[in-house]
Amino acid sequence: MRTFSSDKEAADALAASYRTLRQEIGKVIIGQDEVVRLVLTAVFSQGHCLLVGVPGLAKTLLIQTIADSLDLSFNRIQFTPDLMPSDIVGSETMNQQRDFQFVKGPVFANIVLADEINRTPPKTQAALLESMQEYSVTVAGKRYPLERPFFVLATQNPIEQEGTYPLPEAQLDRFMFNIELGYPSYEAELQIVKNTTSDKKPSVSKILHSDDIQAYQQLVRRVPVADNVVEYAVSLVHKTRPNTDRASARVNQLLEWGAGPRASQHLIVGAKCNALLNGKYSPDIEDVKAIAGPILRHRLVRNFKAEAEGISIDQIVKELL
């Protein structure tokens, strides 16, 4: 682990490491720059992500590549309707000496990919979401802490909703970002096909280690923020709440529910991290705007009028910005 003489030196090192990370990840992942930016922002902000995209967009490969470049352990859990909480967190088994011993589940990794989280019943979803919030799991009354850094990336398929268990709003709120994955552009897809149908396999260098990441997570928390930036973030969240003092007539018309205080916290932490990654030492309002969309996307609930008129959450957020 590198040591720095000042926070300024550490901030410069983080910005340089981020540029190198983008280059390394870009060897394998093509055309998903915005997704990579948001996932790395969440890692350094100690947040979790929800990835929404159709199958076959290399979500697993993306997270595996990020885990490799960060030198972190990685586990993938494929969620199915018959999955039990013990399949995720682990369970107690009896050994040859007839003693109970705890066998760790796949949640014991630095980066956990929860694939199709809406395919599993609420009891199993709750087991994962507890570990996201508490950074520990409890089995048979005993608490087992998870190794830090700990980061959950859950995916949802937006097409097929039959036989699924959509995450309730309270559980969606635990995710810092809701990232939408689109199809690659024509040029990007040409490059993807050329790269993946040859015998060449690009290797990714390890840029940061777990100690470095934890140090940078602490650095993000120490970044100073001007009062006007905090006021802008809190004001933006207040504007999303219908039938309150700061809500506009448009919000009252289109939204059922607005974002809670956790959105304000994520906006400030995310803005701090966004500033550092771009070589700045303190965030401004532009940094809040840069990460506002994916933070608010899953925290606002449209009413029937907005759904009937086909007005998306993203359109409403853009109007508020």
Short mmCIF file of C-alpha atoms in Angstrom, two decimals, residues 16-275:
data_model
loop_
_atom_site.label_atom_id
_atom_site.label_comp_id
_atom_site.label_asym_id
_atom_site.label_seq_id
_atom_site.Cartn_x
_atom_site.Cartn_y
_atom_site.Cartn_z
CA ALA A 16 -4.00 8.95 -12.14
CA SER A 17 -5.03 5.43 -11.00
CA TYR A 18 -8.54 6.02 -12.34
CA ARG A 19 -7.20 6.95 -15.80
CA THR A 20 -5.02 3.81 -15.82
CA LEU A 21 -7.98 1.67 -14.67
CA ARG A 22 -10.12 2.99 -17.52
CA GLN A 23 -7.38 2.07 -20.02
CA GLU A 24 -6.96 -1.45 -18.59
CA ILE A 25 -10.71 -2.15 -18.46
CA GLY A 26 -11.02 -0.70 -21.99
CA LYS A 27 -8.81 -3.54 -23.29
CA VAL A 28 -11.66 -5.96 -22.57
CA ILE A 29 -14.83 -3.86 -22.28
CA ILE A 30 -15.57 -1.73 -25.33
CA GLY A 31 -18.07 1.11 -25.60
CA GLN A 32 -19.38 1.09 -22.00
CA ASP A 33 -17.39 4.09 -20.74
CA GLU A 34 -20.27 5.61 -18.80
CA VAL A 35 -21.08 2.31 -17.06
CA VAL A 36 -17.40 1.81 -16.10
CA ARG A 37 -17.24 5.40 -14.76
CA LEU A 38 -20.31 4.90 -12.56
CA VAL A 39 -19.26 1.46 -11.26
CA LEU A 40 -15.79 2.76 -10.29
CA THR A 41 -17.41 5.84 -8.69
CA ALA A 42 -19.59 3.52 -6.60
CA VAL A 43 -16.57 1.39 -5.56
CA PHE A 44 -14.64 4.44 -4.30
CA SER A 45 -17.82 5.86 -2.67
CA GLN A 46 -18.59 2.60 -0.79
CA GLY A 47 -21.87 2.24 -2.67
CA HIS A 48 -23.65 -0.64 -4.42
CA CYS A 49 -25.03 -0.69 -7.97
CA LEU A 50 -28.09 -2.02 -9.73
CA LEU A 51 -27.42 -2.77 -13.43
CA VAL A 52 -30.47 -2.90 -15.67
CA GLY A 53 -29.98 -4.28 -19.16
CA VAL A 54 -31.03 -7.00 -21.58
CA PRO A 55 -29.08 -10.30 -21.59
CA GLY A 56 -25.82 -10.59 -23.51
CA LEU A 57 -24.38 -7.12 -22.82
CA ALA A 58 -21.31 -8.50 -21.00
CA LYS A 59 -22.43 -7.49 -17.50
CA THR A 60 -20.61 -10.44 -15.89
CA LEU A 61 -17.47 -9.84 -17.96
CA LEU A 62 -17.53 -6.15 -17.03
CA ILE A 63 -17.60 -6.84 -13.29
CA GLN A 64 -15.07 -9.68 -13.56
CA THR A 65 -12.69 -7.33 -15.43
CA ILE A 66 -13.12 -4.56 -12.84
CA ALA A 67 -12.46 -7.07 -10.04
CA ASP A 68 -9.30 -8.25 -11.82
CA SER A 69 -7.95 -4.72 -12.34
CA LEU A 70 -8.64 -3.91 -8.65
CA ASP A 71 -7.08 -7.19 -7.44
CA LEU A 72 -10.28 -8.11 -5.58
CA SER A 73 -11.99 -11.47 -5.04
CA PHE A 74 -15.11 -11.95 -7.16
CA ASN A 75 -18.14 -14.24 -6.87
CA ARG A 76 -21.18 -14.51 -9.11
CA ILE A 77 -24.53 -15.71 -7.76
CA GLN A 78 -27.18 -16.71 -10.31
CA PHE A 79 -30.51 -15.98 -8.63
CA THR A 80 -33.29 -18.50 -9.21
CA PRO A 81 -36.75 -18.97 -7.63
CA ASP A 82 -35.54 -21.94 -5.53
CA LEU A 83 -32.48 -20.19 -4.04
CA MET A 84 -32.42 -20.13 -0.21
CA PRO A 85 -30.76 -17.52 2.05
CA SER A 86 -28.22 -20.16 3.20
CA ASP A 87 -27.16 -20.62 -0.46
CA ILE A 88 -25.92 -17.01 -0.35
CA VAL A 89 -24.61 -16.36 3.16
CA GLY A 90 -23.50 -19.90 4.05
CA SER A 91 -24.63 -22.45 6.61
CA GLU A 92 -23.49 -24.52 9.56
CA THR A 93 -22.50 -28.11 8.79
CA MET A 94 -21.31 -30.94 11.00
CA ASN A 95 -17.71 -32.08 10.55
CA GLN A 96 -16.20 -35.53 11.22
CA GLN A 97 -15.68 -34.69 14.91
CA ARG A 98 -19.43 -34.00 15.11
CA ASP A 99 -18.84 -30.30 15.72
CA PHE A 100 -20.74 -27.58 13.87
CA GLN A 101 -18.64 -25.39 11.63
CA PHE A 102 -19.66 -22.46 9.45
CA VAL A 103 -19.15 -22.86 5.70
CA LYS A 104 -19.01 -19.45 4.03
CA GLY A 105 -21.36 -18.73 1.13
CA PRO A 106 -20.56 -16.83 -2.09
CA VAL A 107 -21.37 -13.47 -0.44
CA PHE A 108 -17.92 -13.68 1.20
CA ALA A 109 -16.04 -11.90 -1.60
CA ASN A 110 -14.98 -8.30 -2.26
CA ILE A 111 -17.20 -7.97 -5.32
CA VAL A 112 -20.44 -9.96 -5.55
CA LEU A 113 -22.43 -10.06 -8.78
CA ALA A 114 -26.06 -10.84 -7.94
CA ASP A 115 -27.33 -11.90 -11.36
CA GLU A 116 -31.06 -11.36 -11.95
CA ILE A 117 -31.83 -10.46 -8.34
CA ASN A 118 -35.54 -10.11 -9.16
CA ARG A 119 -35.77 -13.85 -9.97
CA THR A 120 -35.51 -14.92 -6.32
CA PRO A 121 -38.11 -14.67 -3.51
CA PRO A 122 -38.02 -11.73 -1.03
CA LYS A 123 -36.55 -13.85 1.79
CA THR A 124 -33.41 -14.56 -0.24
CA GLN A 125 -33.22 -10.97 -1.53
CA ALA A 126 -33.36 -9.75 2.07
CA ALA A 127 -30.40 -11.98 3.05
CA LEU A 128 -28.22 -10.28 0.43
CA LEU A 129 -29.54 -6.80 1.24
CA GLU A 130 -28.75 -7.29 4.95
CA SER A 131 -25.11 -7.97 4.09
CA MET A 132 -25.04 -4.84 1.88
CA GLN A 133 -26.25 -2.67 4.74
CA GLU A 134 -24.49 -4.27 7.72
CA TYR A 135 -21.30 -5.58 6.03
CA SER A 136 -21.85 -8.79 7.97
CA VAL A 137 -24.08 -11.87 8.02
CA THR A 138 -25.74 -13.58 10.98
CA VAL A 139 -26.06 -17.37 11.00
CA ALA A 140 -27.38 -19.35 14.00
CA GLY A 141 -27.13 -16.23 16.17
CA LYS A 142 -23.45 -15.64 15.37
CA ARG A 143 -22.21 -12.63 13.42
CA TYR A 144 -19.61 -13.01 10.67
CA PRO A 145 -18.08 -9.77 9.30
CA LEU A 146 -17.51 -9.51 5.54
CA GLU A 147 -14.12 -8.66 4.14
CA ARG A 148 -13.72 -5.02 3.09
CA PRO A 149 -13.99 -3.50 0.55
CA PHE A 150 -17.38 -5.10 -0.11
CA PHE A 151 -19.39 -4.18 -3.16
CA VAL A 152 -22.60 -5.70 -4.55
CA LEU A 153 -23.59 -5.33 -8.16
CA ALA A 154 -27.07 -6.66 -8.84
CA THR A 155 -28.52 -7.08 -12.34
CA GLN A 156 -32.11 -7.04 -13.55
CA ASN A 157 -33.47 -7.98 -16.94
CA PRO A 158 -36.04 -5.29 -17.87
CA ILE A 159 -37.81 -7.37 -20.54
CA GLU A 160 -39.23 -10.48 -18.95
CA GLN A 161 -41.12 -9.68 -15.74
CA GLU A 162 -43.25 -12.81 -15.56
CA GLY A 163 -42.55 -14.90 -12.47
CA THR A 164 -40.24 -12.30 -10.95
CA TYR A 165 -40.15 -10.61 -7.55
CA PRO A 166 -39.50 -6.88 -8.14
CA LEU A 167 -37.40 -5.27 -5.41
CA PRO A 168 -39.55 -3.06 -3.16
CA GLU A 169 -38.71 0.66 -2.95
CA ALA A 170 -37.13 0.32 0.52
CA GLN A 171 -34.68 -2.26 -0.81
CA LEU A 172 -33.98 -0.39 -4.06
CA ASP A 173 -32.96 2.56 -1.86
CA ARG A 174 -29.93 0.57 -0.63
CA PHE A 175 -28.35 0.82 -4.09
CA MET A 176 -26.37 3.98 -4.73
CA PHE A 177 -26.75 3.85 -8.52
CA ASN A 178 -29.27 2.41 -10.94
CA ILE A 179 -27.23 2.07 -14.15
CA GLU A 180 -28.96 1.43 -17.46
CA LEU A 181 -26.95 -0.62 -19.95
CA GLY A 182 -27.80 0.08 -23.57
CA TYR A 183 -26.85 -1.73 -26.74
CA PRO A 184 -23.34 -0.95 -28.04
CA SER A 185 -22.94 1.39 -31.00
CA TYR A 186 -22.28 -0.08 -34.48
CA GLU A 187 -18.55 0.79 -34.29
CA ALA A 188 -18.23 -0.62 -30.75
CA GLU A 189 -19.99 -3.84 -31.72
CA LEU A 190 -17.66 -4.29 -34.72
CA GLN A 191 -14.70 -4.04 -32.33
CA ILE A 192 -16.34 -6.42 -29.82
CA VAL A 193 -16.96 -9.06 -32.49
CA LYS A 194 -13.38 -8.79 -33.82
CA ASN A 195 -11.93 -9.10 -30.30
CA THR A 196 -14.09 -11.97 -29.10
CA THR A 197 -13.95 -14.20 -32.18
CA SER A 198 -10.16 -14.45 -32.39
CA ASP A 199 -7.77 -16.49 -30.24
CA LYS A 200 -6.28 -13.38 -28.63
CA LYS A 201 -7.30 -12.89 -25.00
CA PRO A 202 -6.35 -9.50 -23.57
CA SER A 203 -4.93 -9.63 -20.04
CA VAL A 204 -5.74 -6.97 -17.46
CA SER A 205 -3.05 -5.67 -15.10
CA LYS A 206 -3.79 -5.25 -11.40
CA ILE A 207 -3.75 -1.49 -10.77
CA LEU A 208 -4.97 -1.18 -7.16
CA HIS A 209 -5.18 -3.52 -4.17
CA SER A 210 -7.79 -3.71 -1.41
CA ASP A 211 -5.72 -1.54 1.00
CA ASP A 212 -5.41 1.19 -1.65
CA ILE A 213 -9.15 1.11 -2.33
CA GLN A 214 -10.02 1.43 1.37
CA ALA A 215 -7.58 4.35 1.73
CA TYR A 216 -9.17 6.09 -1.27
CA GLN A 217 -12.66 5.43 0.15
CA GLN A 218 -11.60 7.27 3.32
CA LEU A 219 -10.07 10.06 1.21
CA VAL A 220 -13.39 10.57 -0.62
CA ARG A 221 -15.11 11.08 2.74
CA ARG A 222 -12.56 13.75 3.73
CA VAL A 223 -13.10 15.92 0.64
CA PRO A 224 -14.42 19.37 1.66
CA VAL A 225 -17.72 20.53 0.13
CA ALA A 226 -18.94 24.12 -0.16
CA ASP A 227 -22.29 24.90 1.49
CA ASN A 228 -23.89 25.95 -1.81
CA VAL A 229 -23.18 22.47 -3.28
CA VAL A 230 -24.78 20.70 -0.29
CA GLU A 231 -27.75 23.10 -0.51
CA TYR A 232 -28.13 22.37 -4.24
CA ALA A 233 -28.10 18.57 -3.64
CA VAL A 234 -30.61 18.69 -0.78
CA SER A 235 -32.80 21.16 -2.68
CA LEU A 236 -32.78 18.86 -5.74
CA VAL A 237 -33.97 15.91 -3.62
CA HIS A 238 -36.65 18.07 -1.95
CA LYS A 239 -37.94 19.11 -5.38
CA THR A 240 -38.71 15.43 -6.16
CA ARG A 241 -41.19 15.14 -3.27
CA PRO A 242 -44.75 15.85 -4.49
CA ASN A 243 -47.06 18.08 -2.45
CA THR A 244 -44.24 19.65 -0.40
CA ASP A 245 -43.06 23.28 -0.21
CA ARG A 246 -40.32 22.94 -2.85
CA ALA A 247 -42.11 20.67 -5.33
CA SER A 248 -42.99 22.17 -8.70
CA ALA A 249 -46.44 21.87 -10.28
CA ARG A 250 -44.92 19.42 -12.77
CA VAL A 251 -43.65 17.11 -9.98
CA ASN A 252 -47.05 17.25 -8.27
CA GLN A 253 -48.64 16.20 -11.57
CA LEU A 254 -46.28 13.33 -12.42
CA LEU A 255 -44.83 11.76 -9.25
CA GLU A 256 -46.37 9.58 -6.57
CA TRP A 257 -43.30 9.50 -4.32
CA GLY A 258 -39.99 11.37 -4.21
CA ALA A 259 -36.49 10.48 -3.03
CA GLY A 260 -35.55 10.11 0.65
CA PRO A 261 -32.58 11.52 2.64
CA ARG A 262 -30.31 8.67 1.48
CA ALA A 263 -30.43 10.21 -2.02
CA SER A 264 -29.03 13.50 -0.63
CA GLN A 265 -26.20 11.61 1.09
CA HIS A 266 -25.34 9.67 -2.08
CA LEU A 267 -25.42 12.86 -4.18
CA ILE A 268 -22.77 14.50 -1.98
CA VAL A 269 -20.51 11.43 -1.62
CA GLY A 270 -20.85 10.71 -5.36
CA ALA A 271 -20.07 14.36 -6.23
CA LYS A 272 -16.94 14.24 -4.01
CA CYS A 273 -15.76 11.08 -5.76
CA ASN A 274 -16.61 12.44 -9.23
CA ALA A 275 -14.54 15.57 -8.49
#
